[in-house]
Amino acid sequence: MISQQYKNMLTGKSVIRELAEFASARGKEIGYDNVFDYSLGNPSVPAPPKFAEAMIELLQTKSSRELHGYSPSLGIQTVRDKVAASLNQRFNMNYTANHIFMTSAAASALAHAVRLVTGPGDEILTFAPFFPEYNPYINLTGAELKVVPAETDGFQINFEQLEQMLNEKVMAVLINTPNNPSGVVYTSATLKKLADLLSAKQKEYGHDIFLISDEPYREIIFNGVESPYVSSFYDNSISCYSYSKSLSLPGERIGYLAVNPACTDADLFVPMCGQISRGIGHNCPASIMQLAIAEVLDITSDISIYETNMNLIYNELKSLGFNVTKPGGTFYILPKALEEDAAAFCRKALKYDLILVPSDSFGCPGYFRMAYCIDTEKVKRSLPVFKRFVEETYQ
Amino acid sequence: MISQQYKNMLTGKSVIRELAEFASARGKEIGYDNVFDYSLGNPSVPAPPKFAEAMIELLQTKSSRELHGYSPSLGIQTVRDKVAASLNQRFNMNYTANHIFMTSAAASALAHAVRLVTGPGDEILTFAPFFPEYNPYINLTGAELKVVPAETDGFQINFEQLEQMLNEKVMAVLINTPNNPSGVVYTSATLKKLADLLSAKQKEYGHDIFLISDEPYREIIFNGVESPYVSSFYDNSISCYSYSKSLSLPGERIGYLAVNPACTDADLFVPMCGQISRGIGHNCPASIMQLAIAEVLDITSDISIYETNMNLIYNELKSLGFNVTKPGGTFYILPKALEEDAAAFCRKALKYDLILVPSDSFGCPGYFRMAYCIDTEKVKRSLPVFKRFVEETYQ
């Protein structure tokens, strides 16, 4: 039968998509330069030139079969070797290629991670504010996503609520640090406390609880901010990574899943991912993309621009009296709206061609997200407009 | 809990993979040139130079954001337009971009097609001999694959068996023409008869029955062989395509799903695919790959080599007295083994460094598959060896 489940999903509207469409339509009207579009997390800085150079060299020097022939379903061995070595060197871990599974970016990595360690009826906890796509990513597997309310005083973890929500059905906890949408980076203290609590609960319940770490923003950390590596805090952990943000390659859909070598069944997980792929129709990333990525593993785009933008915006928001947590990384910030209904706040901002995203879908109502992966020049032009919007609307 | 289902799947061994590993190990011993490896369907002819040229031009002329930025989850609009126009021109159809969903090759297209038109408990029929990956592709969705026994006298469809197996739970029929492993192309008469039967059963059961057409070998058709376009025979049809074989790009994982514009809910299916993607972690193919493919839609690699190879092998098999159906396309052939146990036959061939695949996993025991996507020169060298193997073993 034609699937009613997926047909029903068509009626759900994405606020972010609607806003992006408004921005695009308005851009056609008044020029896109005049629309201050803070809606989408599409990296604005170019990919490092070395990436295109690596691609061109591969195309000019490798034979068609070497370059375009079937690659192993777990990823190309030499690429997995290099990813493991890079992680070990940077984070003092002990990965081998056997712990690295190449994926079509973070969404695919999460699709495999969830299926590795949960089944229908199991619960997965995550923390507000959270990336709303986690809902379909998890709930369509038959497991159930439950959201621990936000700790709004700094957007670390609300441990009191977490303890209340932990129960025997919880098989995994999903975290995202540096965080979309808050821009906050979990501290070592937060990660240590989380690891201790999960370790205790594993003993109490007599089963594994996995920590799934969604970390596409791992490289985008601002000056002076501590950036602990999640998997070094807890053995039963799986990292899900994407090169979309650090290398400005979101359209190229490449990333990986890294299994902590110290976790239960560590050496089985990557082969199990190969089995999961057969059921969900995953094909490992394009071979040429894997080979090119292997040449740029340890570099990033010029991500310093995001920090410049953040400081401009954060300072302006503070001077306008906003209640806002200073981001430690990413290209997001999540200030409190100036009225309870964040959607109403964002609708009013639209009249000033300011595209802001209300936080309701992030599980933390009353705030708004700004994605400041846009030109610094445009950020600067937007600030007086933002000021005018606030003064004319709320003073 | 760590998934027992996927852990259990690790113990299943793939005969094809084992043979390929044997070939690789033996190649290291005696030189790969001396191993007659007919095990893998990895295209041997190079991709058309225009593909690499298109990639390089994109890398040299497009901005990073145009080239590598987020692309829409359904695929890039201009690419979908071009795919639709190409299909319309070649097959006299009425596709628009709204019917084209870009996928990470055929496995992903099938993953979406199955979820579009079936749910847990539904049955999908396919015809032996069949690509054994259909088992996990379908059974892991909760639907059940049932295999209609082969019509061994020509490898068209066994309609008598099909009629017996059709029942109200059958929501889709999956075909693969030109066929892996037989190399046979379904005739217009076969497709017409199938369409008539399914139309009658739709009325009888009062629900849609979809025809899912897996057609990665669509372009590889030999001289004088009729090659009907499946979807032109039956309204409720979905084509699953991959550029892996026609353009020799299996590692680059790009293809599409094309919804027959005349089918039930035709305009909903592609948006529904976008919803399905969220649950299975599918990301549309790499943007640069989509843009490059759009430049080479109507060309192919030099696939004439496969016909040269086929004729050499077919003629030798006939002269050695094999019972074999002449392939109409692909780069496969499926002769009857010279003893009942095809695995034993293939094991004996290994002593001559001939790597043949027994047909048991294709649902049609007693045959063996040869994938002749190898150099013609090697095919020629293999024939006297094949002859010696047969004469010394079976005469």
PDB file of C-alpha atoms in Angstrom, chain A residues 183-331:
ATOM      1  CA  GLY A 183      26.419  27.745  19.868  1.00  0.00           C
ATOM      2  CA  VAL A 184      27.388  26.508  23.329  1.00  0.00           C
ATOM      3  CA  VAL A 185      30.231  24.006  23.850  1.00  0.00           C
ATOM      4  CA  TYR A 186      29.836  21.480  26.653  1.00  0.00           C
ATOM      5  CA  THR A 187      32.612  21.877  29.213  1.00  0.00           C
ATOM      6  CA  SER A 188      34.817  19.067  30.493  1.00  0.00           C
ATOM      7  CA  ALA A 189      32.937  19.318  33.777  1.00  0.00           C
ATOM      8  CA  THR A 190      29.614  18.756  32.004  1.00  0.00           C
ATOM      9  CA  LEU A 191      30.943  15.807  30.006  1.00  0.00           C
ATOM     10  CA  LYS A 192      32.573  14.261  33.083  1.00  0.00           C
ATOM     11  CA  LYS A 193      29.362  14.544  35.077  1.00  0.00           C
ATOM     12  CA  LEU A 194      27.354  13.056  32.191  1.00  0.00           C
ATOM     13  CA  ALA A 195      29.824  10.172  31.820  1.00  0.00           C
ATOM     14  CA  ASP A 196      29.753   9.440  35.558  1.00  0.00           C
ATOM     15  CA  LEU A 197      25.969   9.429  35.629  1.00  0.00           C
ATOM     16  CA  LEU A 198      25.672   7.145  32.587  1.00  0.00           C
ATOM     17  CA  SER A 199      28.307   4.780  33.995  1.00  0.00           C
ATOM     18  CA  ALA A 200      26.354   4.513  37.232  1.00  0.00           C
ATOM     19  CA  LYS A 201      23.086   3.927  35.387  1.00  0.00           C
ATOM     20  CA  GLN A 202      24.690   1.216  33.207  1.00  0.00           C
ATOM     21  CA  LYS A 203      25.542  -0.653  36.390  1.00  0.00           C
ATOM     22  CA  GLU A 204      22.151  -0.029  37.926  1.00  0.00           C
ATOM     23  CA  TYR A 205      20.215  -1.216  34.856  1.00  0.00           C
ATOM     24  CA  GLY A 206      22.662  -3.954  33.898  1.00  0.00           C
ATOM     25  CA  HIS A 207      22.901  -2.904  30.260  1.00  0.00           C
ATOM     26  CA  ASP A 208      24.957  -0.602  28.045  1.00  0.00           C
ATOM     27  CA  ILE A 209      23.917   2.993  27.563  1.00  0.00           C
ATOM     28  CA  PHE A 210      25.588   4.541  24.536  1.00  0.00           C
ATOM     29  CA  LEU A 211      26.567   8.143  24.120  1.00  0.00           C
ATOM     30  CA  ILE A 212      26.018   9.196  20.512  1.00  0.00           C
ATOM     31  CA  SER A 213      27.919  12.388  19.841  1.00  0.00           C
ATOM     32  CA  ASP A 214      26.798  14.424  16.834  1.00  0.00           C
ATOM     33  CA  GLU A 215      29.754  16.707  16.236  1.00  0.00           C
ATOM     34  CA  PRO A 216      29.719  18.441  12.842  1.00  0.00           C
ATOM     35  CA  TYR A 217      30.748  21.719  14.519  1.00  0.00           C
ATOM     36  CA  ARG A 218      33.678  20.161  16.391  1.00  0.00           C
ATOM     37  CA  GLU A 219      36.259  22.278  14.566  1.00  0.00           C
ATOM     38  CA  ILE A 220      34.439  25.599  14.894  1.00  0.00           C
ATOM     39  CA  ILE A 221      35.544  26.682  18.373  1.00  0.00           C
ATOM     40  CA  PHE A 222      36.209  30.298  19.340  1.00  0.00           C
ATOM     41  CA  ASN A 223      39.333  31.718  20.953  1.00  0.00           C
ATOM     42  CA  GLY A 224      39.950  30.672  24.510  1.00  0.00           C
ATOM     43  CA  VAL A 225      37.078  28.178  24.628  1.00  0.00           C
ATOM     44  CA  GLU A 226      37.878  24.706  25.890  1.00  0.00           C
ATOM     45  CA  SER A 227      36.861  22.023  23.379  1.00  0.00           C
ATOM     46  CA  PRO A 228      36.932  18.598  24.984  1.00  0.00           C
ATOM     47  CA  TYR A 229      36.679  15.507  22.741  1.00  0.00           C
ATOM     48  CA  VAL A 230      33.487  13.738  23.797  1.00  0.00           C
ATOM     49  CA  SER A 231      34.619  10.145  23.287  1.00  0.00           C
ATOM     50  CA  SER A 232      37.588  10.603  25.591  1.00  0.00           C
ATOM     51  CA  PHE A 233      35.150  10.888  28.538  1.00  0.00           C
ATOM     52  CA  TYR A 234      33.080   7.740  28.098  1.00  0.00           C
ATOM     53  CA  ASP A 235      33.898   4.312  26.663  1.00  0.00           C
ATOM     54  CA  ASN A 236      30.493   3.446  25.212  1.00  0.00           C
ATOM     55  CA  SER A 237      30.555   6.319  22.753  1.00  0.00           C
ATOM     56  CA  ILE A 238      30.127   6.816  19.015  1.00  0.00           C
ATOM     57  CA  SER A 239      31.166  10.009  17.203  1.00  0.00           C
ATOM     58  CA  CYS A 240      29.200  11.150  14.180  1.00  0.00           C
ATOM     59  CA  TYR A 241      31.127  13.603  12.039  1.00  0.00           C
ATOM     60  CA  SER A 242      30.589  15.582   8.853  1.00  0.00           C
ATOM     61  CA  TYR A 243      32.974  17.709   6.798  1.00  0.00           C
ATOM     62  CA  SER A 244      30.046  19.954   5.836  1.00  0.00           C
ATOM     63  CA  LYS A 245      30.867  22.773   8.234  1.00  0.00           C
ATOM     64  CA  SER A 246      34.614  22.600   8.864  1.00  0.00           C
ATOM     65  CA  LEU A 247      35.465  22.404   5.158  1.00  0.00           C
ATOM     66  CA  SER A 248      32.357  24.242   3.824  1.00  0.00           C
ATOM     67  CA  LEU A 249      31.267  21.169   1.831  1.00  0.00           C
ATOM     68  CA  PRO A 250      27.650  20.585   2.915  1.00  0.00           C
ATOM     69  CA  GLY A 251      26.511  19.645  -0.597  1.00  0.00           C
ATOM     70  CA  GLU A 252      29.179  16.995  -0.936  1.00  0.00           C
ATOM     71  CA  ARG A 253      27.746  14.871   1.865  1.00  0.00           C
ATOM     72  CA  ILE A 254      30.748  13.262   3.416  1.00  0.00           C
ATOM     73  CA  GLY A 255      31.536  12.305   6.975  1.00  0.00           C
ATOM     74  CA  TYR A 256      32.102   9.269   9.144  1.00  0.00           C
ATOM     75  CA  LEU A 257      31.108   7.349  12.218  1.00  0.00           C
ATOM     76  CA  ALA A 258      33.913   6.618  14.710  1.00  0.00           C
ATOM     77  CA  VAL A 259      33.392   3.850  17.258  1.00  0.00           C
ATOM     78  CA  ASN A 260      35.225   4.272  20.557  1.00  0.00           C
ATOM     79  CA  PRO A 261      37.745   1.365  20.589  1.00  0.00           C
ATOM     80  CA  ALA A 262      36.966   0.871  24.290  1.00  0.00           C
ATOM     81  CA  CYS A 263      33.213   0.330  23.869  1.00  0.00           C
ATOM     82  CA  THR A 264      31.324  -2.959  24.111  1.00  0.00           C
ATOM     83  CA  ASP A 265      31.562  -4.898  20.827  1.00  0.00           C
ATOM     84  CA  ALA A 266      33.828  -2.171  19.412  1.00  0.00           C
ATOM     85  CA  ASP A 267      35.225  -4.389  16.680  1.00  0.00           C
ATOM     86  CA  LEU A 268      31.802  -5.542  15.521  1.00  0.00           C
ATOM     87  CA  PHE A 269      30.202  -2.126  15.094  1.00  0.00           C
ATOM     88  CA  VAL A 270      31.722  -1.101  11.766  1.00  0.00           C
ATOM     89  CA  PRO A 271      30.928  -4.442  10.080  1.00  0.00           C
ATOM     90  CA  MET A 272      27.420  -4.131  11.587  1.00  0.00           C
ATOM     91  CA  CYS A 273      27.165  -0.700   9.933  1.00  0.00           C
ATOM     92  CA  GLY A 274      27.778  -2.480   6.632  1.00  0.00           C
ATOM     93  CA  GLN A 275      24.736  -4.652   7.362  1.00  0.00           C
ATOM     94  CA  ILE A 276      22.620  -1.682   8.405  1.00  0.00           C
ATOM     95  CA  SER A 277      23.502   0.008   5.101  1.00  0.00           C
ATOM     96  CA  ARG A 278      21.953  -2.891   3.176  1.00  0.00           C
ATOM     97  CA  GLY A 279      18.614  -2.259   4.841  1.00  0.00           C
ATOM     98  CA  ILE A 280      18.532   1.509   4.483  1.00  0.00           C
ATOM     99  CA  GLY A 281      20.079   1.748   1.021  1.00  0.00           C
ATOM    100  CA  HIS A 282      23.136   3.627   2.203  1.00  0.00           C
ATOM    101  CA  ASN A 283      26.039   3.742  -0.186  1.00  0.00           C
ATOM    102  CA  CYS A 284      29.337   4.937   1.169  1.00  0.00           C
ATOM    103  CA  PRO A 285      30.316   8.411  -0.068  1.00  0.00           C
ATOM    104  CA  ALA A 286      31.511   8.933  -3.641  1.00  0.00           C
ATOM    105  CA  SER A 287      35.009   7.449  -4.013  1.00  0.00           C
ATOM    106  CA  ILE A 288      36.546  10.607  -5.418  1.00  0.00           C
ATOM    107  CA  MET A 289      35.127  12.551  -2.461  1.00  0.00           C
ATOM    108  CA  GLN A 290      36.662  10.084   0.005  1.00  0.00           C
ATOM    109  CA  LEU A 291      40.043  10.283  -1.711  1.00  0.00           C
ATOM    110  CA  ALA A 292      39.976  14.087  -1.870  1.00  0.00           C
ATOM    111  CA  ILE A 293      38.917  14.447   1.775  1.00  0.00           C
ATOM    112  CA  ALA A 294      41.857  12.276   2.809  1.00  0.00           C
ATOM    113  CA  GLU A 295      44.129  15.027   1.456  1.00  0.00           C
ATOM    114  CA  VAL A 296      42.584  17.802   3.578  1.00  0.00           C
ATOM    115  CA  LEU A 297      41.770  16.012   6.845  1.00  0.00           C
ATOM    116  CA  ASP A 298      43.603  18.403   9.109  1.00  0.00           C
ATOM    117  CA  ILE A 299      42.737  21.755   7.594  1.00  0.00           C
ATOM    118  CA  THR A 300      39.571  23.854   7.692  1.00  0.00           C
ATOM    119  CA  SER A 301      38.012  26.747   5.815  1.00  0.00           C
ATOM    120  CA  ASP A 302      38.727  30.200   7.228  1.00  0.00           C
ATOM    121  CA  ILE A 303      36.332  29.650  10.109  1.00  0.00           C
ATOM    122  CA  SER A 304      37.677  32.685  12.019  1.00  0.00           C
ATOM    123  CA  ILE A 305      35.077  34.729  10.156  1.00  0.00           C
ATOM    124  CA  TYR A 306      32.337  33.098  12.222  1.00  0.00           C
ATOM    125  CA  GLU A 307      33.955  34.355  15.416  1.00  0.00           C
ATOM    126  CA  THR A 308      34.197  37.871  13.991  1.00  0.00           C
ATOM    127  CA  ASN A 309      30.491  37.727  13.136  1.00  0.00           C
ATOM    128  CA  MET A 310      29.588  36.278  16.537  1.00  0.00           C
ATOM    129  CA  ASN A 311      31.361  39.068  18.408  1.00  0.00           C
ATOM    130  CA  LEU A 312      29.651  41.761  16.358  1.00  0.00           C
ATOM    131  CA  ILE A 313      26.231  40.249  16.948  1.00  0.00           C
ATOM    132  CA  TYR A 314      26.756  39.288  20.586  1.00  0.00           C
ATOM    133  CA  ASN A 315      27.972  42.778  21.519  1.00  0.00           C
ATOM    134  CA  GLU A 316      25.062  44.456  19.755  1.00  0.00           C
ATOM    135  CA  LEU A 317      22.544  42.095  21.381  1.00  0.00           C
ATOM    136  CA  LYS A 318      24.030  42.765  24.805  1.00  0.00           C
ATOM    137  CA  SER A 319      23.966  46.515  24.276  1.00  0.00           C
ATOM    138  CA  LEU A 320      20.305  46.245  23.250  1.00  0.00           C
ATOM    139  CA  GLY A 321      19.607  44.445  26.516  1.00  0.00           C
ATOM    140  CA  PHE A 322      19.031  40.930  25.231  1.00  0.00           C
ATOM    141  CA  ASN A 323      19.363  37.941  27.532  1.00  0.00           C
ATOM    142  CA  VAL A 324      21.879  35.863  25.575  1.00  0.00           C
ATOM    143  CA  THR A 325      24.493  33.158  26.206  1.00  0.00           C
ATOM    144  CA  LYS A 326      27.776  33.803  24.439  1.00  0.00           C
ATOM    145  CA  PRO A 327      28.493  31.005  21.942  1.00  0.00           C
ATOM    146  CA  GLY A 328      31.739  29.085  22.262  1.00  0.00           C
ATOM    147  CA  GLY A 329      31.655  27.832  18.679  1.00  0.00           C
ATOM    148  CA  THR A 330      29.494  27.001  15.600  1.00  0.00           C
ATOM    149  CA  PHE A 331      27.862  29.825  13.652  1.00  0.00           C
TER     150      PHE A 331
END
